[in-house]
Amino acid sequence: MIRSHSDRNIANINSPFLYRHAYNRSKLLIEQYHAELALGFQTIIKSDLPQNKKLEFFGEVRHAVGRSALLLSGGAIMGMYHIGVVQALIEADCLPKIIAGSSAGSIIASILATHTREQLFNHALFNFTAFVNQKKQTLFEQFRRAGREGTALDIKVLEAFLRDNIGEYTFQEAYDKFGVILNITVTGMSQHDPDRLLNYLTAPNVLIWSASAASCAIPYIFGATDLYCKDHTGLINKYTLMNRKFVDGSIGQDLPMNKLSILFNVNNFIVSQTNPWVVPFMDYTEDLRTLHNPILHPLVLLLHRLKEFLLS
């Protein structure tokens, strides 16, 4: 009975529509079900079954249930909103072991994957003041730099900030030390170079700071950049041959759900989406029923109709 009922979405209890109207203690029956399931697991743990049988049972159940992942989208300065989501998950002790980030989200994800929970609460990472102050330029200076070098901002400043806050960890080193499965998306600059999801399986020796810098490399703002890795002696070299460079990860795969599902058996996604350009493509059909703001309602309805027109 416990094995057959260990399903995340049994009786459709994960449907978003159940949680859009009342947000506080609104699903007591679901809470009671989870409490009863947890009691069943505790009974098995305390039973006289052989240890290997217990491990086999929980391994099979875990695979059947699947895993959760936190996905942090791009969004430039809007990516700062990820910090509130992350802080709430940490305080509730619900931060998943699998974290993926694109562009601005890759910065937050990288810091989460290279620090202990205790370090995170005191980390200056959640204060981007130093980085922002370093890259402050007048609009004229940005245009002049863009005309001279092709990019408005210096990616070396971003790389220095990332190295100061992340360190020289590779994906494999971070996973071995902190146990977090970090995933960062990057987009190939060439149309023949595939988009990549970097993690300890696909790119174990790549330096995390270089992956995050590449994921943030917005064309004409920072420009394309290289990935770097450690060789067997610890020396840092370029990761790819033939001078292949990468740009903003949000362009190719802002939220890499399919690849995470394949690689890590993820079937439950906690998404923090801060990219404003996705608003016209979101489905507001159900939300419009409870959205009574006289200004927002017509605006959201217009965007929804525009999306339907563009996709028709």
CSV table of C-alpha atoms in Angstrom, one decimal:
chain,number,residue,atom,x,y,z
A,1,MET,CA,0.0,0.0,0.0
A,2,ILE,CA,2.8,2.4,0.9
A,3,ARG,CA,4.7,1.7,-2.3
A,4,SER,CA,1.6,2.1,-4.5
A,5,HIS,CA,0.7,5.4,-2.8
A,6,SER,CA,4.1,7.0,-2.9
A,7,ASP,CA,3.1,9.2,-5.8
A,8,ARG,CA,3.7,13.0,-5.9
A,9,ASN,CA,0.5,13.6,-7.8
A,10,ILE,CA,-1.8,11.0,-6.4
A,11,ALA,CA,-5.5,12.1,-6.8
A,12,ASN,CA,-4.1,15.2,-8.7
A,13,ILE,CA,-3.0,16.8,-5.4
A,14,ASN,CA,-0.3,18.8,-7.2
A,15,SER,CA,-2.7,20.6,-9.4
A,16,PRO,CA,-1.9,24.4,-9.3
A,17,PHE,CA,-5.6,25.2,-9.3
A,18,LEU,CA,-5.9,23.8,-5.7
A,19,TYR,CA,-3.6,26.4,-4.4
A,20,ARG,CA,-4.6,29.6,-6.1
A,21,HIS,CA,-7.5,30.7,-3.9
A,22,ALA,CA,-6.6,30.1,-0.3
A,23,TYR,CA,-3.0,30.0,0.7
A,24,ASN,CA,-3.0,29.3,4.4
A,25,ARG,CA,-3.9,25.8,5.9
A,26,SER,CA,-6.3,25.3,3.0
A,27,LYS,CA,-5.7,21.6,2.2
A,28,LEU,CA,-5.9,19.8,5.5
A,29,LEU,CA,-6.8,16.5,3.9
A,30,ILE,CA,-3.7,16.5,1.8
A,31,GLU,CA,-1.6,17.4,4.9
A,32,GLN,CA,-3.2,14.5,6.8
A,33,TYR,CA,-2.4,12.1,3.8
A,34,HIS,CA,1.3,13.2,3.9
A,35,ALA,CA,1.5,12.7,7.6
A,36,GLU,CA,0.0,9.2,7.4
A,37,LEU,CA,2.5,8.3,4.6
A,38,ALA,CA,5.4,9.6,6.7
A,39,LEU,CA,4.1,7.5,9.6
A,40,GLY,CA,4.2,4.4,7.4
A,41,PHE,CA,7.8,5.1,6.4
A,42,GLN,CA,8.8,5.5,10.1
A,43,THR,CA,7.1,2.2,10.8
A,44,ILE,CA,9.3,0.5,8.1
A,45,ILE,CA,12.4,2.1,9.4
A,46,LYS,CA,11.8,0.8,13.0
A,47,SER,CA,10.7,-2.6,11.8
A,48,ASP,CA,12.8,-5.8,12.1
A,49,LEU,CA,13.3,-6.1,8.4
A,50,PRO,CA,16.9,-6.7,7.3
A,51,GLN,CA,18.9,-3.5,6.6
A,52,ASN,CA,19.5,-4.4,3.0
A,53,LYS,CA,15.7,-4.9,2.5
A,54,LYS,CA,15.0,-1.5,3.9
A,55,LEU,CA,17.6,0.2,1.7
A,56,GLU,CA,16.2,-1.6,-1.3
A,57,PHE,CA,12.7,-0.6,-0.5
A,58,PHE,CA,13.5,3.1,0.0
A,59,GLY,CA,15.7,3.2,-3.1
A,60,GLU,CA,12.9,1.9,-5.3
A,61,VAL,CA,10.3,4.2,-3.7
A,62,ARG,CA,12.6,7.2,-4.2
A,63,HIS,CA,13.1,6.4,-7.8
A,64,ALA,CA,9.3,6.0,-8.3
A,65,VAL,CA,8.5,9.3,-6.5
A,66,GLY,CA,11.1,11.2,-8.5
A,67,ARG,CA,13.1,14.2,-7.3
A,68,SER,CA,12.6,18.0,-6.9
A,69,ALA,CA,14.7,20.7,-8.5
A,70,LEU,CA,14.9,24.5,-8.1
A,71,LEU,CA,15.1,26.4,-11.4
A,72,LEU,CA,16.3,30.1,-11.3
A,73,SER,CA,15.6,31.9,-14.6
A,74,GLY,CA,17.5,34.8,-16.2
A,75,GLY,CA,16.2,38.3,-15.9
A,76,ALA,CA,19.2,40.6,-15.5
A,77,ILE,CA,18.7,42.8,-12.4
A,78,MET,CA,15.3,41.2,-11.9
A,79,GLY,CA,17.2,38.1,-10.9
A,80,MET,CA,17.6,39.7,-7.5
A,81,TYR,CA,14.1,38.5,-6.8
A,82,HIS,CA,15.5,34.9,-6.7
A,83,ILE,CA,17.1,35.8,-3.3
A,84,GLY,CA,13.8,36.0,-1.5
A,85,VAL,CA,12.7,32.6,-3.0
A,86,VAL,CA,16.0,31.0,-1.9
A,87,GLN,CA,15.9,32.5,1.6
A,88,ALA,CA,12.3,31.2,2.1
A,89,LEU,CA,13.3,27.7,1.0
A,90,ILE,CA,16.4,27.7,3.3
A,91,GLU,CA,14.5,28.9,6.3
A,92,ALA,CA,11.9,26.2,5.7
A,93,ASP,CA,14.7,23.6,5.2
A,94,CYS,CA,13.1,22.8,1.8
A,95,LEU,CA,16.0,23.8,-0.6
A,96,PRO,CA,16.3,21.0,-3.2
A,97,LYS,CA,19.6,19.2,-3.8
A,98,ILE,CA,19.3,19.9,-7.5
A,99,ILE,CA,19.6,23.5,-8.6
A,100,ALA,CA,19.7,25.0,-12.1
A,101,GLY,CA,20.4,28.6,-13.1
A,102,SER,CA,20.5,30.6,-16.3
A,103,SER,CA,22.0,34.0,-16.7
A,104,ALA,CA,21.4,36.0,-13.5
A,105,GLY,CA,19.9,32.8,-12.0
A,106,SER,CA,23.2,31.0,-12.5
A,107,ILE,CA,25.0,33.5,-10.1
A,108,ILE,CA,22.5,32.7,-7.3
A,109,ALA,CA,22.6,29.0,-8.1
A,110,SER,CA,26.4,28.9,-8.1
A,111,ILE,CA,26.7,30.5,-4.7
A,112,LEU,CA,24.1,28.1,-3.2
A,113,ALA,CA,26.1,25.1,-4.5
A,114,THR,CA,29.5,26.3,-3.2
A,115,HIS,CA,28.6,27.1,0.4
A,116,THR,CA,27.1,25.4,3.4
A,117,ARG,CA,23.7,26.4,4.7
A,118,GLU,CA,25.4,28.2,7.7
A,119,GLN,CA,27.7,30.1,5.4
A,120,LEU,CA,24.8,31.3,3.2
A,121,PHE,CA,23.0,33.2,6.0
A,122,ASN,CA,26.2,35.3,6.5
A,123,HIS,CA,27.3,35.4,2.9
A,124,ALA,CA,28.0,38.8,1.4
A,125,LEU,CA,26.8,37.1,-1.8
A,126,PHE,CA,23.3,38.3,-1.0
A,127,ASN,CA,24.7,41.8,-1.3
A,128,PHE,CA,25.6,42.7,-4.9
A,129,THR,CA,26.7,46.3,-4.0
A,130,ALA,CA,30.4,45.7,-4.7
A,131,PHE,CA,29.7,44.3,-8.1
A,132,VAL,CA,27.1,47.0,-9.0
A,133,ASN,CA,29.5,49.8,-7.9
A,134,GLN,CA,32.3,48.3,-10.0
A,135,LYS,CA,30.2,48.4,-13.2
A,136,LYS,CA,28.5,51.7,-12.9
A,137,GLN,CA,29.1,53.7,-16.0
A,138,THR,CA,27.3,56.6,-17.7
A,139,LEU,CA,25.2,55.8,-20.7
A,140,PHE,CA,27.7,57.8,-22.8
A,141,GLU,CA,30.6,55.7,-21.5
A,142,GLN,CA,28.7,52.5,-22.3
A,143,PHE,CA,28.0,53.7,-25.9
A,144,ARG,CA,31.6,54.7,-26.4
A,145,ARG,CA,32.8,51.3,-25.1
A,146,ALA,CA,30.3,49.5,-27.3
A,147,GLY,CA,31.5,51.4,-30.4
A,148,ARG,CA,35.2,50.7,-29.5
A,149,GLU,CA,35.0,47.1,-28.2
A,150,GLY,CA,31.6,45.8,-29.3
A,151,THR,CA,30.3,45.4,-25.7
A,152,ALA,CA,28.8,47.9,-23.3
A,153,LEU,CA,30.3,46.3,-20.1
A,154,ASP,CA,33.6,44.6,-19.2
A,155,ILE,CA,33.1,40.9,-18.6
A,156,LYS,CA,36.4,40.8,-16.6
A,157,VAL,CA,34.6,42.7,-13.8
A,158,LEU,CA,31.9,40.1,-13.7
A,159,GLU,CA,34.4,37.3,-13.7
A,160,ALA,CA,36.3,38.9,-10.8
A,161,PHE,CA,33.1,39.2,-8.8
A,162,LEU,CA,32.2,35.6,-9.5
A,163,ARG,CA,35.6,34.3,-8.5
A,164,ASP,CA,35.5,36.3,-5.3
A,165,ASN,CA,32.1,34.8,-4.3
A,166,ILE,CA,32.3,31.3,-5.8
A,167,GLY,CA,36.0,30.4,-5.7
A,168,GLU,CA,37.9,28.0,-8.0
A,169,TYR,CA,35.5,25.1,-7.7
A,170,THR,CA,34.7,22.8,-10.6
A,171,PHE,CA,31.3,21.2,-10.9
A,172,GLN,CA,32.7,17.9,-9.6
A,173,GLU,CA,34.6,19.5,-6.7
A,174,ALA,CA,31.5,21.4,-5.6
A,175,TYR,CA,29.3,18.3,-5.8
A,176,ASP,CA,31.9,16.2,-3.8
A,177,LYS,CA,32.2,18.8,-1.1
A,178,PHE,CA,28.7,20.3,-0.7
A,179,GLY,CA,26.4,17.6,-2.2
A,180,VAL,CA,24.4,20.0,-4.4
A,181,ILE,CA,23.9,19.1,-8.0
A,182,LEU,CA,24.5,22.4,-9.7
A,183,ASN,CA,23.3,22.9,-13.3
A,184,ILE,CA,24.1,26.0,-15.5
A,185,THR,CA,22.9,26.6,-19.0
A,186,VAL,CA,25.0,28.2,-21.7
A,187,THR,CA,24.2,29.0,-25.3
A,188,GLY,CA,26.7,28.3,-28.2
A,189,MET,CA,27.6,31.4,-30.0
A,190,SER,CA,27.7,29.5,-33.3
A,191,GLN,CA,24.5,28.1,-34.8
A,192,HIS,CA,26.4,24.8,-35.1
A,193,ASP,CA,27.4,24.7,-31.5
A,194,PRO,CA,24.7,23.1,-29.3
A,195,ASP,CA,23.3,24.7,-26.2
A,196,ARG,CA,24.7,23.0,-23.1
A,197,LEU,CA,23.6,22.1,-19.6
A,198,LEU,CA,26.7,22.0,-17.5
A,199,ASN,CA,26.9,19.9,-14.3
A,200,TYR,CA,29.1,17.3,-12.6
A,201,LEU,CA,28.1,14.7,-15.1
A,202,THR,CA,28.3,16.6,-18.4
A,203,ALA,CA,31.2,18.9,-17.6
A,204,PRO,CA,32.9,17.8,-14.3
A,205,ASN,CA,36.1,19.8,-14.7
A,206,VAL,CA,34.6,23.1,-15.8
A,207,LEU,CA,35.1,26.0,-13.4
A,208,ILE,CA,31.8,27.1,-12.0
A,209,TRP,CA,32.7,30.8,-12.2
A,210,SER,CA,33.4,30.6,-15.9
A,211,ALA,CA,30.2,28.8,-16.5
A,212,SER,CA,28.2,31.4,-14.7
A,213,ALA,CA,30.0,34.2,-16.6
A,214,ALA,CA,29.3,32.6,-19.9
A,215,SER,CA,25.6,32.1,-18.9
A,216,CYS,CA,25.4,35.9,-18.1
A,217,ALA,CA,27.2,36.9,-21.4
A,218,ILE,CA,24.4,38.8,-23.0
A,219,PRO,CA,25.3,39.7,-26.6
A,220,TYR,CA,26.5,43.3,-27.0
A,221,ILE,CA,26.3,43.8,-23.2
A,222,PHE,CA,29.1,41.5,-22.1
A,223,GLY,CA,29.7,39.6,-25.3
A,224,ALA,CA,30.6,36.0,-25.9
A,225,THR,CA,33.2,34.4,-23.6
A,226,ASP,CA,35.1,31.2,-23.0
A,227,LEU,CA,34.6,28.3,-20.6
A,228,TYR,CA,37.6,27.3,-18.5
A,229,CYS,CA,38.4,24.0,-16.8
A,230,LYS,CA,41.1,22.4,-14.6
A,231,ASP,CA,43.3,19.7,-16.1
A,232,HIS,CA,44.7,16.8,-14.1
A,233,THR,CA,47.5,18.9,-12.7
A,234,GLY,CA,45.2,21.7,-11.5
A,235,LEU,CA,46.2,24.2,-14.2
A,236,ILE,CA,43.4,26.3,-15.8
A,237,ASN,CA,42.8,26.0,-19.5
A,238,LYS,CA,40.1,26.7,-22.1
A,239,TYR,CA,37.5,24.1,-22.1
A,240,THR,CA,36.8,23.8,-25.8
A,241,LEU,CA,39.0,23.7,-28.9
A,242,MET,CA,38.6,25.8,-32.0
A,243,ASN,CA,37.9,28.9,-30.0
A,244,ARG,CA,34.3,28.1,-29.3
A,245,LYS,CA,32.6,30.8,-27.2
A,246,PHE,CA,29.3,31.0,-25.4
A,247,VAL,CA,26.6,33.5,-24.6
A,248,ASP,CA,23.6,34.0,-22.3
A,249,GLY,CA,22.1,30.7,-21.1
A,250,SER,CA,18.5,32.1,-21.2
A,251,ILE,CA,18.6,32.3,-25.0
A,252,GLY,CA,18.9,28.6,-25.6
A,253,GLN,CA,17.3,27.0,-22.5
A,254,ASP,CA,16.1,29.3,-19.7
A,255,LEU,CA,14.5,26.5,-17.8
A,256,PRO,CA,16.1,23.1,-18.8
A,257,MET,CA,13.3,20.9,-17.4
A,258,ASN,CA,13.6,18.1,-20.0
A,259,LYS,CA,17.3,17.6,-19.6
A,260,LEU,CA,17.0,17.6,-15.8
A,261,SER,CA,14.2,15.0,-16.0
A,262,ILE,CA,16.4,12.8,-18.2
A,263,LEU,CA,19.7,13.2,-16.2
A,264,PHE,CA,18.4,13.2,-12.6
A,265,ASN,CA,14.8,11.8,-12.6
A,266,VAL,CA,13.3,15.2,-11.7
A,267,ASN,CA,9.6,15.4,-12.0
A,268,ASN,CA,8.8,18.3,-9.6
A,269,PHE,CA,10.1,21.8,-10.4
A,270,ILE,CA,10.2,24.8,-8.2
A,271,VAL,CA,10.5,27.7,-10.7
A,272,SER,CA,11.5,31.3,-9.9
A,273,GLN,CA,10.8,33.1,-13.2
A,274,THR,CA,12.1,36.7,-13.3
A,275,ASN,CA,12.3,37.2,-17.1
A,276,PRO,CA,9.7,39.9,-17.9
A,277,TRP,CA,9.5,39.0,-21.6
A,278,VAL,CA,7.7,35.7,-20.8
A,279,VAL,CA,4.6,37.5,-19.5
A,280,PRO,CA,2.8,37.6,-22.8
A,281,PHE,CA,3.3,33.9,-23.2
A,282,MET,CA,1.9,32.8,-19.8
A,283,ASP,CA,-1.5,31.2,-19.5
A,284,TYR,CA,-3.7,33.5,-17.5
A,285,THR,CA,-7.1,31.9,-18.2
A,286,GLU,CA,-7.6,30.6,-14.7
A,287,ASP,CA,-5.9,33.5,-13.0
A,288,LEU,CA,-8.2,36.0,-14.7
A,289,ARG,CA,-11.1,34.6,-12.6
A,290,THR,CA,-9.6,35.9,-9.4
A,291,LEU,CA,-7.8,39.0,-10.7
A,292,HIS,CA,-10.1,42.0,-9.9
A,293,ASN,CA,-7.6,44.8,-10.1
A,294,PRO,CA,-9.2,47.4,-12.5
A,295,ILE,CA,-5.8,48.2,-14.1
A,296,LEU,CA,-4.0,44.9,-14.2
A,297,HIS,CA,-7.0,42.8,-15.4
A,298,PRO,CA,-7.4,44.6,-18.8
A,299,LEU,CA,-3.6,44.6,-19.2
A,300,VAL,CA,-3.2,40.9,-18.5
A,301,LEU,CA,-6.2,40.1,-20.7
A,302,LEU,CA,-4.7,42.1,-23.6
A,303,LEU,CA,-1.4,40.3,-23.2
A,304,HIS,CA,-3.2,36.9,-23.2
A,305,ARG,CA,-5.1,37.8,-26.3
A,306,LEU,CA,-2.0,39.0,-28.0
A,307,LYS,CA,-0.3,35.7,-27.2
A,308,GLU,CA,-3.2,33.8,-28.7
A,309,PHE,CA,-3.0,35.9,-31.9
A,310,LEU,CA,0.7,35.4,-32.3
A,311,LEU,CA,0.5,31.7,-31.8
A,312,SER,CA,-2.5,31.2,-34.1
